[in-house]
mmCIF file of C-alpha atoms in Angstrom:
data_model
loop_
_atom_site.group_PDB
_atom_site.id
_atom_site.type_symbol
_atom_site.label_atom_id
_atom_site.label_comp_id
_atom_site.label_asym_id
_atom_site.label_seq_id
_atom_site.Cartn_x
_atom_site.Cartn_y
_atom_site.Cartn_z
ATOM 1 C CA UNK A 18 11.865 -55.331 51.929
ATOM 2 C CA UNK A 19 13.409 -52.107 50.724
ATOM 3 C CA UNK A 20 14.837 -50.848 47.472
ATOM 4 C CA UNK A 21 17.807 -48.502 47.597
ATOM 5 C CA UNK A 22 18.380 -46.369 44.510
ATOM 6 C CA UNK A 23 20.310 -43.396 43.221
ATOM 7 C CA UNK A 24 17.796 -40.622 42.496
ATOM 8 C CA UNK A 25 19.480 -39.541 39.257
ATOM 9 C CA UNK A 26 19.693 -43.075 37.922
ATOM 10 C CA UNK A 27 16.091 -43.751 38.948
ATOM 11 C CA UNK A 28 15.039 -40.666 36.968
ATOM 12 C CA UNK A 29 16.565 -42.193 33.821
ATOM 13 C CA UNK A 30 13.940 -44.937 33.800
ATOM 14 C CA UNK A 31 11.081 -43.074 35.434
ATOM 15 C CA UNK A 32 11.431 -39.426 34.406
ATOM 16 C CA UNK A 33 7.688 -38.815 34.239
ATOM 17 C CA UNK A 34 7.053 -40.132 37.755
ATOM 18 C CA UNK A 35 10.236 -39.351 39.648
ATOM 19 C CA UNK A 36 10.621 -39.808 43.372
ATOM 20 C CA UNK A 37 8.684 -37.849 45.939
ATOM 21 C CA UNK A 38 8.859 -37.867 49.703
ATOM 22 C CA UNK A 39 6.315 -40.019 51.483
ATOM 23 C CA UNK A 40 6.213 -42.617 54.242
ATOM 24 C CA UNK A 41 7.498 -45.158 51.709
ATOM 25 C CA UNK A 42 10.021 -42.910 49.868
ATOM 26 C CA UNK A 43 12.785 -41.437 51.986
ATOM 27 C CA UNK A 44 15.559 -39.219 50.614
ATOM 28 C CA UNK A 45 18.694 -40.150 52.551
ATOM 29 C CA UNK A 46 20.293 -36.729 52.012
ATOM 30 C CA UNK A 47 17.430 -35.080 53.933
ATOM 31 C CA UNK A 48 18.733 -33.770 57.240
ATOM 32 C CA UNK A 49 22.356 -33.799 56.046
ATOM 33 C CA UNK A 50 24.619 -31.039 54.696
ATOM 34 C CA UNK A 51 23.783 -32.399 51.215
ATOM 35 C CA UNK A 52 20.022 -31.886 51.646
ATOM 36 C CA UNK A 53 19.893 -29.505 48.654
ATOM 37 C CA UNK A 54 20.954 -32.451 46.472
ATOM 38 C CA UNK A 55 18.425 -34.879 47.954
ATOM 39 C CA UNK A 56 16.538 -35.529 44.706
ATOM 40 C CA UNK A 57 19.767 -36.635 43.028
ATOM 41 C CA UNK A 58 21.025 -38.671 45.978
ATOM 42 C CA UNK A 59 20.115 -42.011 47.529
ATOM 43 C CA UNK A 60 16.490 -42.952 48.197
ATOM 44 C CA UNK A 61 15.149 -45.722 50.403
ATOM 45 C CA UNK A 62 11.925 -47.164 48.997
ATOM 46 C CA UNK A 63 9.794 -49.231 51.363
ATOM 47 C CA UNK A 64 8.154 -52.096 49.479
ATOM 48 C CA UNK A 65 6.739 -53.785 52.571
ATOM 49 C CA UNK A 66 3.265 -52.322 52.990
ATOM 50 C CA UNK A 67 2.569 -51.354 49.380
ATOM 51 C CA UNK A 68 4.846 -53.312 47.060
ATOM 52 C CA UNK A 69 3.097 -52.023 43.939
ATOM 53 C CA UNK A 70 4.140 -48.435 44.630
ATOM 54 C CA UNK A 71 7.794 -48.897 43.600
ATOM 55 C CA UNK A 72 8.147 -52.479 42.463
ATOM 56 C CA UNK A 73 7.748 -51.946 38.699
ATOM 57 C CA UNK A 74 10.454 -49.262 38.602
ATOM 58 C CA UNK A 75 12.771 -51.250 40.871
ATOM 59 C CA UNK A 76 12.357 -54.335 38.697
ATOM 60 C CA UNK A 77 13.098 -52.263 35.605
ATOM 61 C CA UNK A 78 16.272 -50.964 37.228
ATOM 62 C CA UNK A 79 17.249 -54.467 38.337
ATOM 63 C CA UNK A 80 16.704 -55.886 34.876
ATOM 64 C CA UNK A 81 19.066 -53.314 33.347
ATOM 65 C CA UNK A 82 22.691 -52.260 33.695
ATOM 66 C CA UNK A 83 21.879 -49.567 36.285
ATOM 67 C CA UNK A 84 20.586 -52.116 38.764
ATOM 68 C CA UNK A 85 19.140 -51.647 42.223
ATOM 69 C CA UNK A 86 20.023 -52.588 45.773
ATOM 70 C CA UNK A 87 17.576 -54.693 47.791
ATOM 71 C CA UNK A 88 17.685 -54.673 51.578
ATOM 72 C CA UNK A 89 15.789 -57.017 53.845
ATOM 73 C CA UNK A 90 15.681 -55.577 57.337
ATOM 74 C CA UNK A 91 13.608 -55.727 60.478
ATOM 75 C CA UNK A 92 14.136 -51.978 60.912
ATOM 76 C CA UNK A 93 11.234 -49.604 60.344
ATOM 77 C CA UNK A 94 11.758 -47.391 57.285
ATOM 78 C CA UNK A 95 12.763 -44.248 59.221
ATOM 79 C CA UNK A 96 15.138 -46.231 61.456
ATOM 80 C CA UNK A 97 16.771 -47.900 58.471
ATOM 81 C CA UNK A 98 17.063 -44.528 56.727
ATOM 82 C CA UNK A 99 18.828 -43.107 59.797
ATOM 83 C CA UNK A 100 21.229 -46.065 59.894
ATOM 84 C CA UNK A 101 21.974 -45.691 56.183
ATOM 85 C CA UNK A 102 22.532 -41.929 56.561
ATOM 86 C CA UNK A 103 25.190 -42.705 59.170
ATOM 87 C CA UNK A 104 27.027 -44.707 56.496
ATOM 88 C CA UNK A 105 27.036 -42.079 53.722
ATOM 89 C CA UNK A 106 30.392 -40.473 54.490
ATOM 90 C CA UNK A 107 33.784 -42.056 55.012
ATOM 91 C CA UNK A 108 37.001 -40.563 56.318
ATOM 92 C CA UNK A 109 39.827 -40.778 53.807
ATOM 93 C CA UNK A 110 43.460 -41.464 54.843
ATOM 94 C CA UNK A 111 44.305 -37.771 54.301
ATOM 95 C CA UNK A 112 41.534 -36.745 56.736
ATOM 96 C CA UNK A 113 39.062 -35.547 54.129
ATOM 97 C CA UNK A 114 35.508 -36.862 53.896
ATOM 98 C CA UNK A 115 34.102 -38.640 50.855
ATOM 99 C CA UNK A 116 30.643 -39.850 49.894
ATOM 100 C CA UNK A 117 30.388 -43.645 49.919
ATOM 101 C CA UNK A 118 28.067 -44.478 47.015
ATOM 102 C CA UNK A 119 26.940 -47.835 48.420
ATOM 103 C CA UNK A 120 23.475 -47.143 46.997
ATOM 104 C CA UNK A 121 24.796 -47.354 43.417
ATOM 105 C CA UNK A 122 24.222 -50.991 42.451
ATOM 106 C CA UNK A 123 26.952 -50.772 39.816
ATOM 107 C CA UNK A 124 29.655 -50.494 42.507
ATOM 108 C CA UNK A 125 28.121 -51.900 45.705
ATOM 109 C CA UNK A 126 29.874 -55.263 45.451
ATOM 110 C CA UNK A 127 33.232 -53.530 44.881
ATOM 111 C CA UNK A 128 32.738 -51.462 48.031
ATOM 112 C CA UNK A 129 31.787 -54.518 50.073
ATOM 113 C CA UNK A 130 34.877 -56.367 48.839
ATOM 114 C CA UNK A 131 37.303 -53.785 50.251
ATOM 115 C CA UNK A 132 35.790 -53.643 53.741
ATOM 116 C CA UNK A 133 37.538 -55.421 56.580
ATOM 117 C CA UNK A 134 35.473 -58.018 58.480
ATOM 118 C CA UNK A 135 34.873 -55.508 61.301
ATOM 119 C CA UNK A 136 33.828 -52.807 58.837
ATOM 120 C CA UNK A 137 31.495 -55.243 57.062
ATOM 121 C CA UNK A 138 29.890 -56.259 60.361
ATOM 122 C CA UNK A 139 29.212 -52.615 61.262
ATOM 123 C CA UNK A 140 28.201 -51.507 57.785
ATOM 124 C CA UNK A 141 25.682 -54.278 57.148
ATOM 125 C CA UNK A 142 24.353 -54.502 60.741
ATOM 126 C CA UNK A 143 20.914 -53.011 59.876
ATOM 127 C CA UNK A 144 20.259 -55.640 57.198
ATOM 128 C CA UNK A 145 19.526 -59.336 57.294
ATOM 129 C CA UNK A 146 20.162 -59.476 53.559
ATOM 130 C CA UNK A 147 21.798 -56.958 51.243
ATOM 131 C CA UNK A 148 21.451 -57.847 47.591
ATOM 132 C CA UNK A 149 22.212 -56.262 44.238
ATOM 133 C CA UNK A 150 20.202 -56.913 41.109
ATOM 134 C CA UNK A 151 21.738 -55.957 37.750
ATOM 135 C CA UNK A 152 20.968 -57.221 34.277
ATOM 136 C CA UNK A 153 18.357 -59.486 35.833
ATOM 137 C CA UNK A 154 20.920 -61.236 38.049
ATOM 138 C CA UNK A 155 20.422 -61.158 41.814
ATOM 139 C CA UNK A 156 23.636 -61.290 43.860
ATOM 140 C CA UNK A 157 23.887 -61.540 47.637
ATOM 141 C CA UNK A 158 26.364 -58.961 48.916
ATOM 142 C CA UNK A 159 25.883 -59.711 52.593
ATOM 143 C CA UNK A 160 23.709 -62.068 54.576
ATOM 144 C CA UNK A 161 23.368 -62.139 58.349
ATOM 145 C CA UNK A 162 22.783 -65.628 59.663
ATOM 146 C CA UNK A 163 20.615 -65.946 62.746
ATOM 147 C CA UNK A 164 22.354 -67.508 65.725
#
């Protein structure tokens, strides 16, 4: 199980701790042209091996208006991070590139709602379950059913 958070929003509830790079905390902007902004960008937090490391902060986010994204995936943390990095930018109709803020729990369901079925299948492929928790409410955004 993974938490996906916006680094700036995470800092609002955990300013004394903050996020730091480790095997269980991966900055998704690392290795991209936006690497200089990594602390303020999306972070993948692995809650599988050591759930206590991030769980309290993720629950606090999920209980409030900021919210958090939960991902259940069979991917290893680095593999999931790579798959999520590949989904950060979208091509706009005018040919420009824009950042897709799917890691912001406040808008994740809106993004999912505008995707075509083919786009949804590709976008959510790394996850068995993609959920958003806001104001204490857990909402399933996408669920992959085993065949």
